[in-house]
mmCIF file with all atom_site columns, C-alpha atoms in Angstrom:
data_model
loop_
_atom_site.group_PDB
_atom_site.id
_atom_site.type_symbol
_atom_site.label_atom_id
_atom_site.label_alt_id
_atom_site.label_comp_id
_atom_site.label_asym_id
_atom_site.label_entity_id
_atom_site.label_seq_id
_atom_site.pdbx_PDB_ins_code
_atom_site.Cartn_x
_atom_site.Cartn_y
_atom_site.Cartn_z
_atom_site.occupancy
_atom_site.B_iso_or_equiv
_atom_site.pdbx_formal_charge
_atom_site.auth_seq_id
_atom_site.auth_comp_id
_atom_site.auth_asym_id
_atom_site.auth_atom_id
_atom_site.pdbx_PDB_model_num
ATOM 1   C CA . UNK A 1 1   ? 7.895  -34.371 17.208  1.00 41.00 ? 1   UNK A CA 1
ATOM 2   C CA . UNK A 1 2   ? 9.208  -32.020 14.566  1.00 48.00 ? 2   UNK A CA 1
ATOM 3   C CA . UNK A 1 3   ? 7.098  -29.202 15.996  1.00 46.00 ? 3   UNK A CA 1
ATOM 4   C CA . UNK A 1 4   ? 8.725  -29.600 19.402  1.00 43.00 ? 4   UNK A CA 1
ATOM 5   C CA . UNK A 1 5   ? 12.191 -29.868 17.832  1.00 47.00 ? 5   UNK A CA 1
ATOM 6   C CA . UNK A 1 6   ? 11.627 -26.561 16.027  1.00 50.00 ? 6   UNK A CA 1
ATOM 7   C CA . UNK A 1 7   ? 10.378 -24.950 19.225  1.00 49.00 ? 7   UNK A CA 1
ATOM 8   C CA . UNK A 1 8   ? 6.839  -24.525 17.925  1.00 47.00 ? 8   UNK A CA 1
ATOM 9   C CA . UNK A 1 9   ? 4.078  -24.109 20.490  1.00 48.00 ? 9   UNK A CA 1
ATOM 10  C CA . UNK A 1 10  ? 1.793  -25.877 18.039  1.00 50.00 ? 10  UNK A CA 1
ATOM 11  C CA . UNK A 1 11  ? 2.091  -27.648 14.740  1.00 52.00 ? 11  UNK A CA 1
ATOM 12  C CA . UNK A 1 12  ? -0.765 -28.239 12.342  1.00 57.00 ? 12  UNK A CA 1
ATOM 13  C CA . UNK A 1 13  ? 1.141  -29.484 9.325   1.00 66.00 ? 13  UNK A CA 1
ATOM 14  C CA . UNK A 1 14  ? 0.194  -32.543 7.336   1.00 73.00 ? 14  UNK A CA 1
ATOM 15  C CA . UNK A 1 15  ? 2.138  -34.838 4.998   1.00 78.00 ? 15  UNK A CA 1
ATOM 16  C CA . UNK A 1 16  ? 1.374  -35.055 1.284   1.00 81.00 ? 16  UNK A CA 1
ATOM 17  C CA . UNK A 1 17  ? 2.940  -36.457 -1.875  1.00 85.00 ? 17  UNK A CA 1
ATOM 18  C CA . UNK A 1 18  ? 3.307  -35.217 -5.430  1.00 88.00 ? 18  UNK A CA 1
ATOM 19  C CA . UNK A 1 19  ? 4.519  -36.607 -8.766  1.00 89.00 ? 19  UNK A CA 1
ATOM 20  C CA . UNK A 1 20  ? 4.855  -35.413 -12.359 1.00 89.00 ? 20  UNK A CA 1
ATOM 21  C CA . UNK A 1 21  ? 1.610  -36.849 -13.781 1.00 88.00 ? 21  UNK A CA 1
ATOM 22  C CA . UNK A 1 22  ? 0.031  -33.368 -14.058 1.00 86.00 ? 22  UNK A CA 1
ATOM 23  C CA . UNK A 1 23  ? 2.837  -32.588 -16.537 1.00 88.00 ? 23  UNK A CA 1
ATOM 24  C CA . UNK A 1 24  ? 2.361  -35.734 -18.627 1.00 91.00 ? 24  UNK A CA 1
ATOM 25  C CA . UNK A 1 25  ? 4.838  -37.851 -16.670 1.00 91.00 ? 25  UNK A CA 1
ATOM 26  C CA . UNK A 1 26  ? 4.399  -41.473 -15.624 1.00 92.00 ? 26  UNK A CA 1
ATOM 27  C CA . UNK A 1 27  ? 6.183  -41.464 -12.254 1.00 89.00 ? 27  UNK A CA 1
ATOM 28  C CA . UNK A 1 28  ? 4.662  -43.639 -9.526  1.00 89.00 ? 28  UNK A CA 1
ATOM 29  C CA . UNK A 1 29  ? 4.832  -43.540 -5.740  1.00 87.00 ? 29  UNK A CA 1
ATOM 30  C CA . UNK A 1 30  ? 4.384  -46.528 -3.412  1.00 86.00 ? 30  UNK A CA 1
ATOM 31  C CA . UNK A 1 31  ? 2.381  -46.359 -1.244  1.00 83.00 ? 31  UNK A CA 1
ATOM 32  C CA . UNK A 1 32  ? 0.192  -43.868 -3.109  1.00 80.00 ? 32  UNK A CA 1
ATOM 33  C CA . UNK A 1 33  ? -0.009 -41.058 -0.555  1.00 76.00 ? 33  UNK A CA 1
ATOM 34  C CA . UNK A 1 34  ? -1.183 -38.631 -3.242  1.00 72.00 ? 34  UNK A CA 1
ATOM 35  C CA . UNK A 1 35  ? -4.592 -40.083 -3.978  1.00 67.00 ? 35  UNK A CA 1
ATOM 36  C CA . UNK A 1 36  ? -5.205 -41.813 -0.656  1.00 66.00 ? 36  UNK A CA 1
ATOM 37  C CA . UNK A 1 37  ? -3.841 -40.156 2.485   1.00 64.00 ? 37  UNK A CA 1
ATOM 38  C CA . UNK A 1 38  ? -4.776 -43.225 4.541   1.00 71.00 ? 38  UNK A CA 1
ATOM 39  C CA . UNK A 1 39  ? -1.811 -44.915 2.809   1.00 73.00 ? 39  UNK A CA 1
ATOM 40  C CA . UNK A 1 40  ? 0.611  -42.744 4.776   1.00 73.00 ? 40  UNK A CA 1
ATOM 41  C CA . UNK A 1 41  ? 0.315  -45.002 7.831   1.00 75.00 ? 41  UNK A CA 1
ATOM 42  C CA . UNK A 1 42  ? 1.537  -47.918 5.677   1.00 78.00 ? 42  UNK A CA 1
ATOM 43  C CA . UNK A 1 43  ? 4.705  -45.958 4.882   1.00 81.00 ? 43  UNK A CA 1
ATOM 44  C CA . UNK A 1 44  ? 5.870  -45.669 8.505   1.00 80.00 ? 44  UNK A CA 1
ATOM 45  C CA . UNK A 1 45  ? 8.707  -48.067 9.360   1.00 80.00 ? 45  UNK A CA 1
ATOM 46  C CA . UNK A 1 46  ? 11.741 -48.406 11.655  1.00 78.00 ? 46  UNK A CA 1
ATOM 47  C CA . UNK A 1 47  ? 14.711 -46.408 10.378  1.00 72.00 ? 47  UNK A CA 1
ATOM 48  C CA . UNK A 1 48  ? 17.408 -48.568 11.874  1.00 70.00 ? 48  UNK A CA 1
ATOM 49  C CA . UNK A 1 49  ? 17.662 -46.716 15.171  1.00 71.00 ? 49  UNK A CA 1
ATOM 50  C CA . UNK A 1 50  ? 14.383 -47.646 16.824  1.00 76.00 ? 50  UNK A CA 1
ATOM 51  C CA . UNK A 1 51  ? 12.803 -44.398 15.587  1.00 77.00 ? 51  UNK A CA 1
ATOM 52  C CA . UNK A 1 52  ? 9.991  -44.269 13.077  1.00 79.00 ? 52  UNK A CA 1
ATOM 53  C CA . UNK A 1 53  ? 10.626 -43.094 9.526   1.00 78.00 ? 53  UNK A CA 1
ATOM 54  C CA . UNK A 1 54  ? 8.654  -42.661 6.341   1.00 80.00 ? 54  UNK A CA 1
ATOM 55  C CA . UNK A 1 55  ? 9.408  -45.237 3.613   1.00 82.00 ? 55  UNK A CA 1
ATOM 56  C CA . UNK A 1 56  ? 8.136  -44.287 0.173   1.00 84.00 ? 56  UNK A CA 1
ATOM 57  C CA . UNK A 1 57  ? 9.428  -45.544 -3.160  1.00 85.00 ? 57  UNK A CA 1
ATOM 58  C CA . UNK A 1 58  ? 9.455  -43.299 -6.225  1.00 86.00 ? 58  UNK A CA 1
ATOM 59  C CA . UNK A 1 59  ? 9.803  -44.880 -9.673  1.00 86.00 ? 59  UNK A CA 1
ATOM 60  C CA . UNK A 1 60  ? 10.483 -42.078 -12.109 1.00 87.00 ? 60  UNK A CA 1
ATOM 61  C CA . UNK A 1 61  ? 8.746  -42.565 -15.422 1.00 87.00 ? 61  UNK A CA 1
ATOM 62  C CA . UNK A 1 62  ? 8.911  -40.873 -18.766 1.00 86.00 ? 62  UNK A CA 1
ATOM 63  C CA . UNK A 1 63  ? 6.587  -38.591 -20.717 1.00 82.00 ? 63  UNK A CA 1
ATOM 64  C CA . UNK A 1 64  ? 7.927  -35.460 -19.051 1.00 86.00 ? 64  UNK A CA 1
ATOM 65  C CA . UNK A 1 65  ? 11.382 -34.025 -19.747 1.00 84.00 ? 65  UNK A CA 1
ATOM 66  C CA . UNK A 1 66  ? 12.131 -33.502 -16.051 1.00 84.00 ? 66  UNK A CA 1
ATOM 67  C CA . UNK A 1 67  ? 10.504 -36.329 -14.062 1.00 87.00 ? 67  UNK A CA 1
ATOM 68  C CA . UNK A 1 68  ? 9.976  -35.620 -10.376 1.00 87.00 ? 68  UNK A CA 1
ATOM 69  C CA . UNK A 1 69  ? 8.379  -36.905 -7.207  1.00 89.00 ? 69  UNK A CA 1
ATOM 70  C CA . UNK A 1 70  ? 8.379  -35.919 -3.576  1.00 89.00 ? 70  UNK A CA 1
ATOM 71  C CA . UNK A 1 71  ? 6.722  -35.786 -0.203  1.00 87.00 ? 71  UNK A CA 1
ATOM 72  C CA . UNK A 1 72  ? 6.358  -32.763 1.989   1.00 87.00 ? 72  UNK A CA 1
ATOM 73  C CA . UNK A 1 73  ? 4.583  -31.217 4.909   1.00 85.00 ? 73  UNK A CA 1
ATOM 74  C CA . UNK A 1 74  ? 3.405  -27.824 6.122   1.00 85.00 ? 74  UNK A CA 1
ATOM 75  C CA . UNK A 1 75  ? 5.068  -26.761 9.349   1.00 86.00 ? 75  UNK A CA 1
ATOM 76  C CA . UNK A 1 76  ? 1.905  -24.932 10.452  1.00 83.00 ? 76  UNK A CA 1
ATOM 77  C CA . UNK A 1 77  ? -1.399 -24.192 8.757   1.00 81.00 ? 77  UNK A CA 1
ATOM 78  C CA . UNK A 1 78  ? -1.219 -23.530 5.013   1.00 79.00 ? 78  UNK A CA 1
ATOM 79  C CA . UNK A 1 79  ? 0.274  -20.088 4.368   1.00 80.00 ? 79  UNK A CA 1
ATOM 80  C CA . UNK A 1 80  ? 1.784  -19.678 7.842   1.00 87.00 ? 80  UNK A CA 1
ATOM 81  C CA . UNK A 1 81  ? 5.542  -19.452 8.346   1.00 91.00 ? 81  UNK A CA 1
ATOM 82  C CA . UNK A 1 82  ? 8.118  -20.447 10.943  1.00 91.00 ? 82  UNK A CA 1
ATOM 83  C CA . UNK A 1 83  ? 11.218 -18.383 11.730  1.00 95.00 ? 83  UNK A CA 1
ATOM 84  C CA . UNK A 1 84  ? 14.256 -20.683 11.505  1.00 94.00 ? 84  UNK A CA 1
ATOM 85  C CA . UNK A 1 85  ? 16.791 -17.880 12.002  1.00 95.00 ? 85  UNK A CA 1
ATOM 86  C CA . UNK A 1 86  ? 18.223 -19.586 15.073  1.00 94.00 ? 86  UNK A CA 1
ATOM 87  C CA . UNK A 1 87  ? 18.609 -22.998 13.367  1.00 94.00 ? 87  UNK A CA 1
ATOM 88  C CA . UNK A 1 88  ? 22.231 -24.152 13.521  1.00 94.00 ? 88  UNK A CA 1
ATOM 89  C CA . UNK A 1 89  ? 21.649 -27.523 11.841  1.00 95.00 ? 89  UNK A CA 1
ATOM 90  C CA . UNK A 1 90  ? 18.927 -29.924 10.721  1.00 92.00 ? 90  UNK A CA 1
ATOM 91  C CA . UNK A 1 91  ? 19.522 -33.639 11.266  1.00 90.00 ? 91  UNK A CA 1
ATOM 92  C CA . UNK A 1 92  ? 17.597 -36.551 9.745   1.00 86.00 ? 92  UNK A CA 1
ATOM 93  C CA . UNK A 1 93  ? 18.075 -40.203 8.753   1.00 84.00 ? 93  UNK A CA 1
ATOM 94  C CA . UNK A 1 94  ? 17.566 -41.572 5.247   1.00 86.00 ? 94  UNK A CA 1
ATOM 95  C CA . UNK A 1 95  ? 18.564 -44.352 2.899   1.00 86.00 ? 95  UNK A CA 1
ATOM 96  C CA . UNK A 1 96  ? 17.913 -45.083 -0.745  1.00 87.00 ? 96  UNK A CA 1
ATOM 97  C CA . UNK A 1 97  ? 19.366 -44.736 -4.198  1.00 86.00 ? 97  UNK A CA 1
ATOM 98  C CA . UNK A 1 98  ? 19.854 -41.570 -6.170  1.00 86.00 ? 98  UNK A CA 1
ATOM 99  C CA . UNK A 1 99  ? 19.883 -38.000 -4.990  1.00 89.00 ? 99  UNK A CA 1
ATOM 100 C CA . UNK A 1 100 ? 17.436 -36.492 -2.539  1.00 89.00 ? 100 UNK A CA 1
ATOM 101 C CA . UNK A 1 101 ? 16.803 -32.746 -2.527  1.00 93.00 ? 101 UNK A CA 1
ATOM 102 C CA . UNK A 1 102 ? 15.918 -31.655 1.004   1.00 94.00 ? 102 UNK A CA 1
ATOM 103 C CA . UNK A 1 103 ? 14.001 -28.405 0.455   1.00 95.00 ? 103 UNK A CA 1
ATOM 104 C CA . UNK A 1 104 ? 12.931 -25.626 2.762   1.00 95.00 ? 104 UNK A CA 1
ATOM 105 C CA . UNK A 1 105 ? 9.916  -23.985 1.112   1.00 94.00 ? 105 UNK A CA 1
ATOM 106 C CA . UNK A 1 106 ? 9.933  -20.287 2.023   1.00 96.00 ? 106 UNK A CA 1
ATOM 107 C CA . UNK A 1 107 ? 7.542  -17.421 1.403   1.00 95.00 ? 107 UNK A CA 1
ATOM 108 C CA . UNK A 1 108 ? 10.445 -15.442 -0.119  1.00 95.00 ? 108 UNK A CA 1
ATOM 109 C CA . UNK A 1 109 ? 10.536 -17.951 -3.000  1.00 95.00 ? 109 UNK A CA 1
ATOM 110 C CA . UNK A 1 110 ? 6.908  -19.116 -3.133  1.00 92.00 ? 110 UNK A CA 1
ATOM 111 C CA . UNK A 1 111 ? 5.317  -15.669 -2.822  1.00 93.00 ? 111 UNK A CA 1
ATOM 112 C CA . UNK A 1 112 ? 8.215  -13.429 -3.849  1.00 94.00 ? 112 UNK A CA 1
ATOM 113 C CA . UNK A 1 113 ? 8.586  -14.686 -7.427  1.00 96.00 ? 113 UNK A CA 1
ATOM 114 C CA . UNK A 1 114 ? 6.011  -14.923 -10.228 1.00 95.00 ? 114 UNK A CA 1
ATOM 115 C CA . UNK A 1 115 ? 4.268  -18.253 -10.760 1.00 93.00 ? 115 UNK A CA 1
ATOM 116 C CA . UNK A 1 116 ? 6.442  -20.355 -13.054 1.00 91.00 ? 116 UNK A CA 1
ATOM 117 C CA . UNK A 1 117 ? 9.626  -18.818 -11.595 1.00 94.00 ? 117 UNK A CA 1
ATOM 118 C CA . UNK A 1 118 ? 9.018  -19.738 -7.956  1.00 92.00 ? 118 UNK A CA 1
ATOM 119 C CA . UNK A 1 119 ? 10.352 -23.311 -8.077  1.00 90.00 ? 119 UNK A CA 1
ATOM 120 C CA . UNK A 1 120 ? 13.963 -22.658 -6.993  1.00 92.00 ? 120 UNK A CA 1
ATOM 121 C CA . UNK A 1 121 ? 13.475 -23.477 -3.333  1.00 94.00 ? 121 UNK A CA 1
ATOM 122 C CA . UNK A 1 122 ? 16.290 -23.339 -0.820  1.00 96.00 ? 122 UNK A CA 1
ATOM 123 C CA . UNK A 1 123 ? 17.739 -26.753 -0.113  1.00 95.00 ? 123 UNK A CA 1
ATOM 124 C CA . UNK A 1 124 ? 20.560 -29.267 -0.184  1.00 95.00 ? 124 UNK A CA 1
ATOM 125 C CA . UNK A 1 125 ? 21.181 -32.153 -2.604  1.00 94.00 ? 125 UNK A CA 1
ATOM 126 C CA . UNK A 1 126 ? 22.070 -35.360 -0.760  1.00 94.00 ? 126 UNK A CA 1
ATOM 127 C CA . UNK A 1 127 ? 23.499 -38.503 -2.354  1.00 93.00 ? 127 UNK A CA 1
ATOM 128 C CA . UNK A 1 128 ? 21.743 -41.367 -0.598  1.00 92.00 ? 128 UNK A CA 1
ATOM 129 C CA . UNK A 1 129 ? 23.352 -44.645 0.471   1.00 92.00 ? 129 UNK A CA 1
ATOM 130 C CA . UNK A 1 130 ? 21.800 -48.118 0.665   1.00 91.00 ? 130 UNK A CA 1
ATOM 131 C CA . UNK A 1 131 ? 22.163 -48.161 4.472   1.00 90.00 ? 131 UNK A CA 1
ATOM 132 C CA . UNK A 1 132 ? 20.445 -45.877 6.986   1.00 86.00 ? 132 UNK A CA 1
ATOM 133 C CA . UNK A 1 133 ? 22.617 -42.824 7.531   1.00 89.00 ? 133 UNK A CA 1
ATOM 134 C CA . UNK A 1 134 ? 22.317 -39.675 9.606   1.00 89.00 ? 134 UNK A CA 1
ATOM 135 C CA . UNK A 1 135 ? 22.598 -36.502 7.512   1.00 93.00 ? 135 UNK A CA 1
ATOM 136 C CA . UNK A 1 136 ? 23.294 -33.050 8.925   1.00 95.00 ? 136 UNK A CA 1
ATOM 137 C CA . UNK A 1 137 ? 22.287 -29.925 7.011   1.00 95.00 ? 137 UNK A CA 1
ATOM 138 C CA . UNK A 1 138 ? 24.009 -26.706 8.043   1.00 96.00 ? 138 UNK A CA 1
ATOM 139 C CA . UNK A 1 139 ? 22.633 -23.294 7.026   1.00 96.00 ? 139 UNK A CA 1
ATOM 140 C CA . UNK A 1 140 ? 25.766 -22.490 4.994   1.00 96.00 ? 140 UNK A CA 1
ATOM 141 C CA . UNK A 1 141 ? 24.940 -25.440 2.704   1.00 96.00 ? 141 UNK A CA 1
ATOM 142 C CA . UNK A 1 142 ? 21.328 -24.387 1.983   1.00 97.00 ? 142 UNK A CA 1
ATOM 143 C CA . UNK A 1 143 ? 21.219 -22.972 -1.558  1.00 96.00 ? 143 UNK A CA 1
ATOM 144 C CA . UNK A 1 144 ? 18.574 -22.288 -4.205  1.00 96.00 ? 144 UNK A CA 1
ATOM 145 C CA . UNK A 1 145 ? 17.822 -24.965 -6.809  1.00 93.00 ? 145 UNK A CA 1
ATOM 146 C CA . UNK A 1 146 ? 20.394 -24.847 -9.613  1.00 92.00 ? 146 UNK A CA 1
ATOM 147 C CA . UNK A 1 147 ? 19.370 -22.996 -12.805 1.00 93.00 ? 147 UNK A CA 1
ATOM 148 C CA . UNK A 1 148 ? 16.483 -21.239 -11.027 1.00 94.00 ? 148 UNK A CA 1
ATOM 149 C CA . UNK A 1 149 ? 15.706 -17.520 -10.909 1.00 96.00 ? 149 UNK A CA 1
ATOM 150 C CA . UNK A 1 150 ? 16.636 -17.703 -7.229  1.00 96.00 ? 150 UNK A CA 1
ATOM 151 C CA . UNK A 1 151 ? 20.108 -19.054 -8.093  1.00 96.00 ? 151 UNK A CA 1
ATOM 152 C CA . UNK A 1 152 ? 20.537 -16.320 -10.724 1.00 97.00 ? 152 UNK A CA 1
ATOM 153 C CA . UNK A 1 153 ? 19.543 -13.751 -8.085  1.00 97.00 ? 153 UNK A CA 1
ATOM 154 C CA . UNK A 1 154 ? 22.055 -15.330 -5.659  1.00 97.00 ? 154 UNK A CA 1
ATOM 155 C CA . UNK A 1 155 ? 19.363 -15.761 -3.012  1.00 96.00 ? 155 UNK A CA 1
ATOM 156 C CA . UNK A 1 156 ? 20.797 -16.973 0.309   1.00 97.00 ? 156 UNK A CA 1
ATOM 157 C CA . UNK A 1 157 ? 19.443 -18.792 3.351   1.00 97.00 ? 157 UNK A CA 1
ATOM 158 C CA . UNK A 1 158 ? 19.735 -15.499 5.256   1.00 97.00 ? 158 UNK A CA 1
ATOM 159 C CA . UNK A 1 159 ? 17.252 -13.979 2.779   1.00 97.00 ? 159 UNK A CA 1
ATOM 160 C CA . UNK A 1 160 ? 14.676 -16.721 3.439   1.00 96.00 ? 160 UNK A CA 1
ATOM 161 C CA . UNK A 1 161 ? 15.159 -18.277 6.874   1.00 96.00 ? 161 UNK A CA 1
ATOM 162 C CA . UNK A 1 162 ? 12.644 -16.154 8.750   1.00 96.00 ? 162 UNK A CA 1
ATOM 163 C CA . UNK A 1 163 ? 9.581  -17.395 6.807   1.00 96.00 ? 163 UNK A CA 1
ATOM 164 C CA . UNK A 1 164 ? 9.760  -21.158 6.218   1.00 96.00 ? 164 UNK A CA 1
ATOM 165 C CA . UNK A 1 165 ? 6.383  -22.682 5.363   1.00 93.00 ? 165 UNK A CA 1
ATOM 166 C CA . UNK A 1 166 ? 7.074  -26.288 4.328   1.00 92.00 ? 166 UNK A CA 1
ATOM 167 C CA . UNK A 1 167 ? 9.716  -28.961 4.046   1.00 92.00 ? 167 UNK A CA 1
ATOM 168 C CA . UNK A 1 168 ? 9.898  -31.163 0.936   1.00 91.00 ? 168 UNK A CA 1
ATOM 169 C CA . UNK A 1 169 ? 11.934 -34.277 0.219   1.00 89.00 ? 169 UNK A CA 1
ATOM 170 C CA . UNK A 1 170 ? 12.123 -34.444 -3.550  1.00 90.00 ? 170 UNK A CA 1
ATOM 171 C CA . UNK A 1 171 ? 14.053 -36.180 -6.268  1.00 82.00 ? 171 UNK A CA 1
ATOM 172 C CA . UNK A 1 172 ? 14.964 -35.776 -9.876  1.00 58.00 ? 172 UNK A CA 1
ATOM 173 C CA . UNK A 1 173 ? 16.576 -39.209 -10.058 1.00 46.00 ? 173 UNK A CA 1
ATOM 174 C CA . UNK A 1 174 ? 15.250 -42.647 -9.124  1.00 38.00 ? 174 UNK A CA 1
ATOM 175 C CA . UNK A 1 175 ? 15.350 -43.265 -5.390  1.00 41.00 ? 175 UNK A CA 1
ATOM 176 C CA . UNK A 1 176 ? 13.579 -45.146 -2.615  1.00 38.00 ? 176 UNK A CA 1
#
C-alpha cells in the first residue's frame, strides 16, 4: 500500500474527485467519484503490470476560463501531515492523453498562504503517453504551480517536504 511505501505506521486517507462545476465549468468525470464514492471501485483496473490502478476519464468542458479536474487522497486524517524529507523519488504508472500535474499538497502552501492564493501546490507536470509508462519524480523536479504566489516566492520542495497532507493528480488539459 502507499502507506507502507511511505513508511507510515497507519494510513487513514481516502480518495476523492473534483471538477470545475463549482466555478461554472462543464467538465465531467467518468466514473463519477465526486457525487458517488461507491463508483471508485469501478475505476480500479489492471495497469499493464499485473498491479491495480485507478482509471478515470476527465472530459474538460467550457464555461470556466481555466477548466480543471482531478482526483486526490489524504495521506492520513484530514489536516494531518507526513514528513517526506527522506523521499529520494516517487514512482507511479500512468497512461492517457494530455498533461497530468502530480501534486504534493503541503501545509506550507495550503495553510501558509491566504485563501485564493494557496493554489500553487508543489508538483511536476507530466506529458502522458497512450501506453502504460512508469514515471519517476525526483525531489529536484518538484516545483510550485506556474504563475502562482508560491512560484513568485520561489518556494522549493525543501520548504514544504516535512508537512505533506495530500497527493492530487490533476489536469488542465483533456486526459484519460
